[in-house]
Coordinates of C-alpha atoms in Angstrom, one line a residue:
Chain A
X1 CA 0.0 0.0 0.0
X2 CA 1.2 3.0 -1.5
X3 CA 0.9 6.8 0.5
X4 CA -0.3 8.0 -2.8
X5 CA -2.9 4.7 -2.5
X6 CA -3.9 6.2 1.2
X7 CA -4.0 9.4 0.3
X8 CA -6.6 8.7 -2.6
X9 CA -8.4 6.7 -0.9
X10 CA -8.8 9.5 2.2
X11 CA -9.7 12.0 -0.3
X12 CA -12.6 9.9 -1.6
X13 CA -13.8 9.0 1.8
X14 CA -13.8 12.2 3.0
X15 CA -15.9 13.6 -0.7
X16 CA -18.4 10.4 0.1
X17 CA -19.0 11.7 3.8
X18 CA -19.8 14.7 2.6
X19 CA -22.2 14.1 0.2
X20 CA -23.8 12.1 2.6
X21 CA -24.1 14.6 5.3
X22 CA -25.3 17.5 2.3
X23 CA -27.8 15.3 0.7
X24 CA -29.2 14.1 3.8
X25 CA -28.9 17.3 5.8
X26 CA -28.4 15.3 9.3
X27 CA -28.3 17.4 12.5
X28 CA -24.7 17.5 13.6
X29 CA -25.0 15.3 16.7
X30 CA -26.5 12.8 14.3
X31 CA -23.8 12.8 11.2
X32 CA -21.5 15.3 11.7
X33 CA -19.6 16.8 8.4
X34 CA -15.9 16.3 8.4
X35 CA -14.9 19.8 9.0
X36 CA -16.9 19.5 11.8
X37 CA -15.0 16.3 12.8
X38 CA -11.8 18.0 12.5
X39 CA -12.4 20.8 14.2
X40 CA -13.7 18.4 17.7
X41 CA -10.2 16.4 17.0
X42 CA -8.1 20.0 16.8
X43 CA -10.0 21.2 20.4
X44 CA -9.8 18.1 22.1
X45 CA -6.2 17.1 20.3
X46 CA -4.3 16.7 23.8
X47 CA -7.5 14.5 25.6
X48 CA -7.8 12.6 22.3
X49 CA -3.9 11.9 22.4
X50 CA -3.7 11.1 26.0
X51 CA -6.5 8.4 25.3
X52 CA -5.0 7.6 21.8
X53 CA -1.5 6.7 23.6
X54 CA -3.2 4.2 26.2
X55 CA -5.0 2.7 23.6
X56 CA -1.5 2.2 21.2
X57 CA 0.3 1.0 24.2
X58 CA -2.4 -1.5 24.6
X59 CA -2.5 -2.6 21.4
X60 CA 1.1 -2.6 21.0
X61 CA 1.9 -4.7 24.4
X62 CA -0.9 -6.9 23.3
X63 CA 0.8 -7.9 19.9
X64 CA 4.0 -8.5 21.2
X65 CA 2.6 -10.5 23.5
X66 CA 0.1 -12.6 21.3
X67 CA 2.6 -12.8 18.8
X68 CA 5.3 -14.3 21.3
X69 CA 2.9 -16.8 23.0
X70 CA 1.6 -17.6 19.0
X71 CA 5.1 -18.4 18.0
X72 CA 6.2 -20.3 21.4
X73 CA 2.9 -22.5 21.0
X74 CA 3.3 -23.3 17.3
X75 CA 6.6 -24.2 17.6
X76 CA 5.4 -26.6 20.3
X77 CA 2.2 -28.1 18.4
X78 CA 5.2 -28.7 15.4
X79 CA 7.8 -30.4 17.2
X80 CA 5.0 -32.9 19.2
X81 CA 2.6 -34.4 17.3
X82 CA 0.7 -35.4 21.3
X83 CA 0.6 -31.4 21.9
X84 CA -0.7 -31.1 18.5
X85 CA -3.5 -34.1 18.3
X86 CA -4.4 -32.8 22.0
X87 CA -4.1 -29.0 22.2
X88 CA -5.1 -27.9 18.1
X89 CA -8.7 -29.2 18.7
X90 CA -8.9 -27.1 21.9
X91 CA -7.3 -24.0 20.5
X92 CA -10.1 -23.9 17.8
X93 CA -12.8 -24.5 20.1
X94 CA -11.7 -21.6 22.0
X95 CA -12.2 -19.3 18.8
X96 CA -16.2 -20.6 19.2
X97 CA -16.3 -18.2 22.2
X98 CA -16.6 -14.6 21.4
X99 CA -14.0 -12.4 22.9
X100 CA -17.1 -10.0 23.5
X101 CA -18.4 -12.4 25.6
X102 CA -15.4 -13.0 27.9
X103 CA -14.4 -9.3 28.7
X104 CA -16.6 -8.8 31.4
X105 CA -15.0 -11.6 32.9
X106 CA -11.4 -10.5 32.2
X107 CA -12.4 -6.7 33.7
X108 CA -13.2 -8.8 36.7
X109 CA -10.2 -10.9 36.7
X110 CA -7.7 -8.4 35.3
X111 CA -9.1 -4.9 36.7
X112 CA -10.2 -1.8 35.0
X113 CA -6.2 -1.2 33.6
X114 CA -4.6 -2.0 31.2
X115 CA -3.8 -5.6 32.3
X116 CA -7.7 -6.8 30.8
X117 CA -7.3 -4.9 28.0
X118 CA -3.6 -6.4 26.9
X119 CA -5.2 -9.8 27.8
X120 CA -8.1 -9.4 25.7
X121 CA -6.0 -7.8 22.7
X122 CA -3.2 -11.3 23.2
X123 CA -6.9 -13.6 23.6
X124 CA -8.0 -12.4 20.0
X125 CA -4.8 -12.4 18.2
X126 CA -3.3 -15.4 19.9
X127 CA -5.3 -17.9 17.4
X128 CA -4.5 -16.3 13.8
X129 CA -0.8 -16.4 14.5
X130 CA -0.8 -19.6 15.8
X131 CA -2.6 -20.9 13.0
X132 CA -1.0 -19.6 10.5
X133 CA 2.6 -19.9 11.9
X134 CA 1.8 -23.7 12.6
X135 CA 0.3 -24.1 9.1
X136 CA 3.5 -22.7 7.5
X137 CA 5.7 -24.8 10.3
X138 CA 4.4 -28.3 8.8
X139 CA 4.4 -27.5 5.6
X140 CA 7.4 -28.1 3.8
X141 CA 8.5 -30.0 1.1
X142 CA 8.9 -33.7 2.2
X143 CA 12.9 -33.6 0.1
X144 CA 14.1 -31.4 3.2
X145 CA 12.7 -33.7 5.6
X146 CA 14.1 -36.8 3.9
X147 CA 17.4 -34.9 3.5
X148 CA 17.4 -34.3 7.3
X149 CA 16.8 -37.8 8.3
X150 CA 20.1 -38.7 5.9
X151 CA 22.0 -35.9 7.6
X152 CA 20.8 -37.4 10.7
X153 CA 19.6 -34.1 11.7
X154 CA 18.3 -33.6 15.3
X155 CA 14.7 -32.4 15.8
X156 CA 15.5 -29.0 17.3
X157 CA 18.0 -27.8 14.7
X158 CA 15.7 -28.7 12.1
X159 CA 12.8 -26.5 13.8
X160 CA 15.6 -23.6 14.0
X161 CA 17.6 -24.1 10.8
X162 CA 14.7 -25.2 8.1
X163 CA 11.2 -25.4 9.7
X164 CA 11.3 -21.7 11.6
X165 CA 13.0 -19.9 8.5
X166 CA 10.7 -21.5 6.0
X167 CA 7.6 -20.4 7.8
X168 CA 8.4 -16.9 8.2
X169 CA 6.1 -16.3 5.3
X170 CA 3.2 -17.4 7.1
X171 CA 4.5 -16.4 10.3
X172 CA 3.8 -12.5 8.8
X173 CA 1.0 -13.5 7.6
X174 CA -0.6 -14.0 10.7
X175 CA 1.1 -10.9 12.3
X176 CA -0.5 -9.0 9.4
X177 CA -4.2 -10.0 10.8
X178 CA -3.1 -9.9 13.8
X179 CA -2.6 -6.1 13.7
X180 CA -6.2 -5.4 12.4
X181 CA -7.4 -7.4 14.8
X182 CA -5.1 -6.3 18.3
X183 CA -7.0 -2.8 18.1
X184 CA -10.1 -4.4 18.3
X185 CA -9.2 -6.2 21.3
X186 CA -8.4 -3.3 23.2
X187 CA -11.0 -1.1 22.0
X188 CA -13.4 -3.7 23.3
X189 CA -11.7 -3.9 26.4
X190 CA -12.5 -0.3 26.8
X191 CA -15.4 -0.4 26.2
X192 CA -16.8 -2.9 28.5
X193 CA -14.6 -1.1 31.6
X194 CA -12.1 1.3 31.8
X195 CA -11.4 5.3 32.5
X196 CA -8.5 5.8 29.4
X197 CA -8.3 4.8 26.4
X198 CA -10.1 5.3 22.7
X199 CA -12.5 3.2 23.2
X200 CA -13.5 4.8 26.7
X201 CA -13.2 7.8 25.4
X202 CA -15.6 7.4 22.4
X203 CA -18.4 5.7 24.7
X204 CA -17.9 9.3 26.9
X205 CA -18.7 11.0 24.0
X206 CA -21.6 9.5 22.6
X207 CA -23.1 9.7 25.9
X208 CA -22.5 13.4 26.0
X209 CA -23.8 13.3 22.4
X210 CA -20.8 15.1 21.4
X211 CA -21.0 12.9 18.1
X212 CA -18.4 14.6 16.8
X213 CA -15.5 14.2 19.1
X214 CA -17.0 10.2 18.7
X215 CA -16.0 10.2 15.2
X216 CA -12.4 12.2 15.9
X217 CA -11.4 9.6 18.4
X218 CA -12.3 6.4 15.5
X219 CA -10.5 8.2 13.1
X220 CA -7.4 8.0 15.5
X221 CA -7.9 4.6 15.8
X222 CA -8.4 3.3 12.1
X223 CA -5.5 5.6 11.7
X224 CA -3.4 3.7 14.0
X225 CA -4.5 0.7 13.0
X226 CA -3.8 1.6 9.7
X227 CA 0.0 2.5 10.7
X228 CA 0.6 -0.6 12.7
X229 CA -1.0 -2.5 9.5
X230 CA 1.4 -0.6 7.7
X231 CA 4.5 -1.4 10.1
X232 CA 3.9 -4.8 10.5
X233 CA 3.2 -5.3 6.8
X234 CA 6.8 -4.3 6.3
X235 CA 8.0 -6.2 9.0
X236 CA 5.9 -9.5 7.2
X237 CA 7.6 -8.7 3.9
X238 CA 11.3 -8.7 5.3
X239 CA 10.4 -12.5 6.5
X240 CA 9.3 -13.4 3.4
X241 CA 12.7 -11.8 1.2
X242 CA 14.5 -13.0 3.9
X243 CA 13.1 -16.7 3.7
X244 CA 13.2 -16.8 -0.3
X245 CA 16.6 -15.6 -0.5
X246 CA 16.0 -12.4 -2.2
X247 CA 16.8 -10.5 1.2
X248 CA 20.3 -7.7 1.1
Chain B
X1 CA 35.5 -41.5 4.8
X2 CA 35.7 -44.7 6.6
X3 CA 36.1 -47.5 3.8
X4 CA 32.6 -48.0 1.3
X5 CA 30.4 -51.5 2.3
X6 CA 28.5 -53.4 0.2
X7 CA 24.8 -53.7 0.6
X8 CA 22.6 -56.5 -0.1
X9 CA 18.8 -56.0 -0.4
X10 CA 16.5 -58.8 -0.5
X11 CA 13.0 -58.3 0.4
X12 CA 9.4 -57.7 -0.6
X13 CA 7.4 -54.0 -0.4
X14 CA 3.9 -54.0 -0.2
X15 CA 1.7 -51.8 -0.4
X16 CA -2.0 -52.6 1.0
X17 CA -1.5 -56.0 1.0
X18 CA -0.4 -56.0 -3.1
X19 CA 3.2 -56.3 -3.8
X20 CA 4.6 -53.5 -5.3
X21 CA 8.2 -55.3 -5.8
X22 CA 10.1 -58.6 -5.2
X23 CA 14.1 -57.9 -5.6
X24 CA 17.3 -59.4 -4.8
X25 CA 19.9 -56.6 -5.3
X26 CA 23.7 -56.2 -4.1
X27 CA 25.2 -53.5 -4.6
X28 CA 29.1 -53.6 -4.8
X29 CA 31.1 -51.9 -2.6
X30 CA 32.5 -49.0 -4.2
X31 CA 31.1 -49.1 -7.4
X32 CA 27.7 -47.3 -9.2
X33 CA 25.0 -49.4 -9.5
X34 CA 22.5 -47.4 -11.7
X35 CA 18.6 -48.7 -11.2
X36 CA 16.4 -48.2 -14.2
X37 CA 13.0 -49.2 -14.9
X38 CA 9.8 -47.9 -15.4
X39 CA 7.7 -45.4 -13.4
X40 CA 6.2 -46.4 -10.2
X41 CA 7.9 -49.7 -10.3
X42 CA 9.7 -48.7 -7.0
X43 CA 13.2 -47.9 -7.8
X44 CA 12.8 -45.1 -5.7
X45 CA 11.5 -46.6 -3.3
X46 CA 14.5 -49.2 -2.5
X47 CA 16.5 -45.8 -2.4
X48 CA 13.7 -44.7 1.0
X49 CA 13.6 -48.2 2.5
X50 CA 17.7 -48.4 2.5
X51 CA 17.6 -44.4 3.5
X52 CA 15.4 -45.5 6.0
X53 CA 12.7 -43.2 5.5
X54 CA 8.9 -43.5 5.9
X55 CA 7.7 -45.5 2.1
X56 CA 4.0 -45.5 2.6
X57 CA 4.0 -49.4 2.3
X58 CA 5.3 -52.5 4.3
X59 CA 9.0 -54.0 3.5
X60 CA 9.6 -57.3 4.6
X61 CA 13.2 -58.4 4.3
X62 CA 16.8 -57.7 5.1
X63 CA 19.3 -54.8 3.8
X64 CA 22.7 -55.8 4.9
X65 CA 26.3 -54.7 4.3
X66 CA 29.5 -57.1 3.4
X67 CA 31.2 -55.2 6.8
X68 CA 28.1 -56.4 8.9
X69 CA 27.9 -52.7 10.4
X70 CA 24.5 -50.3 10.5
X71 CA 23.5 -48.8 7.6
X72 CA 22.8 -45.5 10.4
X73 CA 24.8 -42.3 9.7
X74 CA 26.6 -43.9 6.9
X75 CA 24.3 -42.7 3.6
X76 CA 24.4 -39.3 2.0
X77 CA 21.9 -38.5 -0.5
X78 CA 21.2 -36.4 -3.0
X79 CA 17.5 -35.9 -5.0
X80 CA 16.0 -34.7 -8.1
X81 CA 15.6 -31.5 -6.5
X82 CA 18.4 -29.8 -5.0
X83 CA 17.1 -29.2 -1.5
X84 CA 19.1 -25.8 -1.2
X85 CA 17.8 -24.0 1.5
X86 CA 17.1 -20.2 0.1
X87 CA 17.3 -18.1 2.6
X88 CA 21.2 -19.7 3.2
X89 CA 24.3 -18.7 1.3
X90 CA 25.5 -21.7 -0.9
X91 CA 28.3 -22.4 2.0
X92 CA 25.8 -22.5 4.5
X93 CA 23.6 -24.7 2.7
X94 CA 26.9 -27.1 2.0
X95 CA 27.8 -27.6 5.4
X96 CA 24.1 -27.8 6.7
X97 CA 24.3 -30.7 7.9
X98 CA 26.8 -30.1 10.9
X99 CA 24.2 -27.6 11.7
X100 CA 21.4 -29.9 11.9
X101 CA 23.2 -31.9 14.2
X102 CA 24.5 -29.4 16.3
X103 CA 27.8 -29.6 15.3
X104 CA 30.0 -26.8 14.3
X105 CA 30.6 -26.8 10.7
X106 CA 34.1 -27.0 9.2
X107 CA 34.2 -24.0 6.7
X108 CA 37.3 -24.2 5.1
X109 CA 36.4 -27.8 4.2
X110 CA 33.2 -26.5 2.7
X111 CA 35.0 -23.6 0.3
X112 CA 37.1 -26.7 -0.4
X113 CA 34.8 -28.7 -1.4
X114 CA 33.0 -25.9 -3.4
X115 CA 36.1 -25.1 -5.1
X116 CA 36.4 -29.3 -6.1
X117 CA 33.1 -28.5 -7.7
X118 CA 33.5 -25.0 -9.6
X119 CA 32.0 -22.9 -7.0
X120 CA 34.3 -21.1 -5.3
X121 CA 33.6 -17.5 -6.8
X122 CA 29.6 -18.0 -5.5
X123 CA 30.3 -19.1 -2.0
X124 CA 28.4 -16.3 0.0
X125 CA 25.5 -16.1 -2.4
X126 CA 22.4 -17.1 -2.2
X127 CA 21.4 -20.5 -4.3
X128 CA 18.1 -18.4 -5.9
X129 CA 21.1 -16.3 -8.1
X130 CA 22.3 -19.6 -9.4
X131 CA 21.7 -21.5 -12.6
X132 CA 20.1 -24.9 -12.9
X133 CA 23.7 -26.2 -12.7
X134 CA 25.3 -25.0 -10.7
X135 CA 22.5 -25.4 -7.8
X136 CA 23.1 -29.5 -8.7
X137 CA 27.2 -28.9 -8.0
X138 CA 26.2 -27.1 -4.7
X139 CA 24.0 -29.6 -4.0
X140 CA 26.4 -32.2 -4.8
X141 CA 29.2 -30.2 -2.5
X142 CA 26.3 -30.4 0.4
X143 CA 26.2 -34.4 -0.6
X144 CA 30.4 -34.5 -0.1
X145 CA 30.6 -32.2 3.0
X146 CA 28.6 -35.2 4.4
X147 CA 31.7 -37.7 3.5
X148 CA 29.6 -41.0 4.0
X149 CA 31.1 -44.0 2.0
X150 CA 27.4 -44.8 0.7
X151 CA 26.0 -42.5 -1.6
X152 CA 22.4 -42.4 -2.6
X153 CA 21.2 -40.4 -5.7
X154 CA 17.5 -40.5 -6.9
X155 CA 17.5 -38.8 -10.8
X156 CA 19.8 -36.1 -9.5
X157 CA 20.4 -35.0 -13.3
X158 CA 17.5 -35.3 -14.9
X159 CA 16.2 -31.4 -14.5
X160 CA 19.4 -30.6 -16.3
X161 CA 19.8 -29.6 -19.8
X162 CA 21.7 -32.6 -21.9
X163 CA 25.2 -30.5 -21.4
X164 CA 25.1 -29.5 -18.3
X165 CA 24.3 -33.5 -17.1
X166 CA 26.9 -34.8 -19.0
X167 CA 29.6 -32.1 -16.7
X168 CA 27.6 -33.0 -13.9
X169 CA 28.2 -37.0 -14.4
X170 CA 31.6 -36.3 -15.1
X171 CA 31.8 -34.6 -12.1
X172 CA 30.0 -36.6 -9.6
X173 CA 32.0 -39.5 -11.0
X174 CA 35.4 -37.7 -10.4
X175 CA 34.1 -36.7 -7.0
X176 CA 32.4 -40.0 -5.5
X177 CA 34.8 -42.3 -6.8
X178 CA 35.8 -45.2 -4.3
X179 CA 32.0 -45.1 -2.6
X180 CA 29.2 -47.0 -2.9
X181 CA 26.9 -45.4 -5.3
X182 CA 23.2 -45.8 -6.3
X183 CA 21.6 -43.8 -8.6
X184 CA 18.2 -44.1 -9.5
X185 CA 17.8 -42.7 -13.1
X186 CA 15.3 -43.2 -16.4
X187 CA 18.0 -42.5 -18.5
X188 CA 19.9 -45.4 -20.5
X189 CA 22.4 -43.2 -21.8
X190 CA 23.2 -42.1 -18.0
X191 CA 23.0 -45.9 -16.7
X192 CA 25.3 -46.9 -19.8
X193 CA 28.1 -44.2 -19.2
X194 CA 28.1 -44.3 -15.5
X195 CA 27.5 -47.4 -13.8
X196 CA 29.9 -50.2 -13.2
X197 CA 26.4 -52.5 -12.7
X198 CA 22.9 -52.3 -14.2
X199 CA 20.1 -53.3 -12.7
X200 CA 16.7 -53.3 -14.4
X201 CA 13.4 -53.3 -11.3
X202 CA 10.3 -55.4 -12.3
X203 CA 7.3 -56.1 -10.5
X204 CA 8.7 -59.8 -10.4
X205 CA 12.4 -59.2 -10.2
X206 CA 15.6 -57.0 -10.3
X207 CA 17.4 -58.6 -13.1
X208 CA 21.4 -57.3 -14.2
X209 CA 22.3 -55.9 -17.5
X210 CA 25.4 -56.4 -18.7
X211 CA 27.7 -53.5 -19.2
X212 CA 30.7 -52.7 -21.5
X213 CA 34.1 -53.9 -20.2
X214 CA 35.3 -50.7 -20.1
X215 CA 35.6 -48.7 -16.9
X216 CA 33.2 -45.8 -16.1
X217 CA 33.0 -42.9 -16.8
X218 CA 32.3 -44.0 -20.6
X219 CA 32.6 -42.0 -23.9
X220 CA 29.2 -41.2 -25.0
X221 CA 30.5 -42.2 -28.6
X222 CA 31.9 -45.4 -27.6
X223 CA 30.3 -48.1 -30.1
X224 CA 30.3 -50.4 -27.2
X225 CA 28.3 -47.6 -25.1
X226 CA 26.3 -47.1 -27.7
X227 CA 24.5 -50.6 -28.3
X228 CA 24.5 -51.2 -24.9
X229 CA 22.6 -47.9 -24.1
X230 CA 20.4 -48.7 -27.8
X231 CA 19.9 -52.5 -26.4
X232 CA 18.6 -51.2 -23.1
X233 CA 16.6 -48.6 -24.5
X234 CA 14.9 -51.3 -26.5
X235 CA 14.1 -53.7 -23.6
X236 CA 12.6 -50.6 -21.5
X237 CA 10.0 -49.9 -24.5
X238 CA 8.8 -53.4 -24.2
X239 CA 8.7 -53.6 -20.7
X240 CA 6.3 -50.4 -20.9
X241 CA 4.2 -51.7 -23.8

């Protein structure tokens, strides 16, 4: 994705919102017009960033987190096939119970902090990147695994020389849904208990009708979800040069 | 290299309860025995069960060697495909297998062994900037850096234009002489040129083939080459028809 790509497609978001809001002629605390957006987002710039920073360290703690517990799991539902016939069936049930549903429960267990918020951002992210970085971890040509059982290979430098390299592909794959989704953990989080954070602060907001300082604090947030999309993206596209050879 | 066995093979594979193959094969200790026959027959799969790796069938029988040791950690092999791993330089990928046991790898032995096959000017780059080739030498340099007297090689040169094979057999003959070699190959003119023994795989039986008295490697224009190859090409068009 290309800045000139972003850029265009801002511009024709922005024109479609405000056709919308002329043709329609909402009241402001129904649809408010962009300009009217923007100016909330400029008066309440250091509230929204004080809640904007909570929210990004949330999200950010979160994905490191999800995304080391993904890769430590996978690696150990690849190297045993007990784990994997035992735990795989388990982890997919787990994806059967909304996140929405369970973060009452983690505001109870983890308090109105961050703490339930990082949990619920590691809960939601935890599956895609173990799926996918499994997926990519068993499969692999069956020539290298007959080549390392002729070298007389041992199990864990396989997993570190061949099986971990040649699933870093996959492995940004899953880090690439990972940061859409890690936002929505924390926002959620927010939302069902806290006193910082986007997510809080947009439920304030719309309570106090002031619709448009709603909208100002979601643009922040599909902006940073947008830039860690945009980060990790890169990040997911060094692991796959680097794994097909075509890194510097 | 400690000094090349011999290995005997006698045995049936089956595969749900239907016999795939019936063969009584020795190969001599270091000498090339080139298996031909035709597809699915199971050449390759005497190649696995003496590799010992998973066949998808059921072997019953014995593989022995004439120096009554294991057949464990004394094989190299070397595939159709060249296995290279990508994201590793063409030195790493020679002397991967110290790595994959833990070992530390001998580097010097590996640019050695690189330079023995006409690689030493690509050493640190990656095998995705290589041709065809010159990924086979590299792979064949991974195959040395291994130094195990019994050498296993399943159509290594058949992806390769008719030139660049006929190097590589010159090479790989220069290179693994004195081991026990065998090479799994469609190719008559390969089996003719390289092999000190021929064995055509049945169904029924692995039957020999005799070769021209002359030592390998063998002049493709060789008249004596040459029938033998055009005789063996013959006998593997009936045996398909």
């Amino acid at each position: 994705m290309r800045a000139r790509d972003i850029l265009f497609a801002v511009m024709v978001g922005l024109a479609g919102w405000q056709t919308v809001v002329y043709l329609t002629d909402a009241p402001h605390f129904i649809l408010p017009s962009p300009w009217r957006v923007a100016q909330a987002a400029y008066n309440s710039r250091l509230v929204i960033a004080q809640n904007a920073w909570v929210t990004a360290v949330e999200v950010l703690l979160g994905l490191v987190l999800g995304a080391v517990l993904g890769f430590a799991a996978a690696i150990q539902l690849a190297l045993s096939k007990t784990a994997e016939r035992l735990i795989l069936p388990i982890l997919v049930f787990t994806q059967a119970v909304p996140v929405f549903a369970l973060a009452p429960l983690l505001t109870l267990w983890f308090g109105y902090g961050m703490g339930s918020k990082i949990v619920m951002t590691v809960l939601i992210i935890f599956f895609p990147i173990t799926s996918a970085f499994h997926d990519g971890l068993t499969r692999i040509d069956h020539g290298y695994r007959d080549l390392c059982v002729s070298m007389g290979a041992r199990k864990y430098y396989v997993m570190r020389h061949v099986l971990i390299p040649n699933a870093l592909p996959s492995l940004g794959s899953g880090l690439k849904l990972a940061a859409v989704y890690a936002p929505i953990g924390a926002v959620i989080g927010e939302w069902v208990g806290a006193s910082k954070g986007l997510g809080y602060l947009m439920l304030l907001a719309n309570g106090r009708a002031k619709i448009d300082l709603m909208f100002a604090s979601l643009i922040v947030l599909a902006c940073l979800t947008v830039a860690l999309h945009l980060v990790v993206g890169r990040l997911a596209d060094r692991m796959s040069q680097y794994a097909s050879g075509s890194s510097s | 290299m400690t000094s090349p066995p011999g290995i005997t093979f006698v045995g049936t594979h089956r595969i749900g309860g239907a016999i795939l193959f019936a063969a009584n094969l020795h190969l001599p200790a270091g000498q090339w025995t080139c298996l031909l026959g035709r597809s699915g027959v199971g050449k390759s799969t005497i190649l696995r069960l003496i590799l010992g790796l998973e066949t998808g069938g059921e072997f019953t029988g014995s593989i022995t060697t004439t120096d009554k040791s294991t057949l464990t950690d004394r094989i190299s092999y070397m595939a159709q495909s060249d296995l290279l791993l990508p994201w590793l330089s063409v030195r790493d990928n020679v002397c991967i297998g110290a790595r994959l046991r833990g070992e530390a790898p001998n580097l010097n032995r590996a640019d050695h062994l690189l330079t023995q096959v006409g690689l030493a000017g690509v050493a640190g780059m990656k095998p995705g900037m290589l041709s065809g080739g010159m990924r086979q030498r590299a792979a064949l340099a991974r195959t040395l850096f291994e130094d195990r007297p019994i050498v296993l090689l399943d159509e290594p040169f058949s992806a390769l234009d008719a030139g660049t094979r006929a190097d590589m057999q010159e090479l790989a003959v220069k290179v693994l002489t004195g081991r026990t070699v065998l090479l799994v190959t469609h190719d008559p003119a390969e089996a003719t040129r390289l092999a000190h023994q021929i064995v055509i795989m049945s169904a029924q039986d692995a039957r020999m083939w005799p070769v021209p008295d002359t030592p390998p490697i063998r002049a493709i224009s060789d008249p004596l080459s040459m029938d033998c190859q055009t005789r063996l090409l013959s006998h593997l068009r009936m045996e398909t028809a």
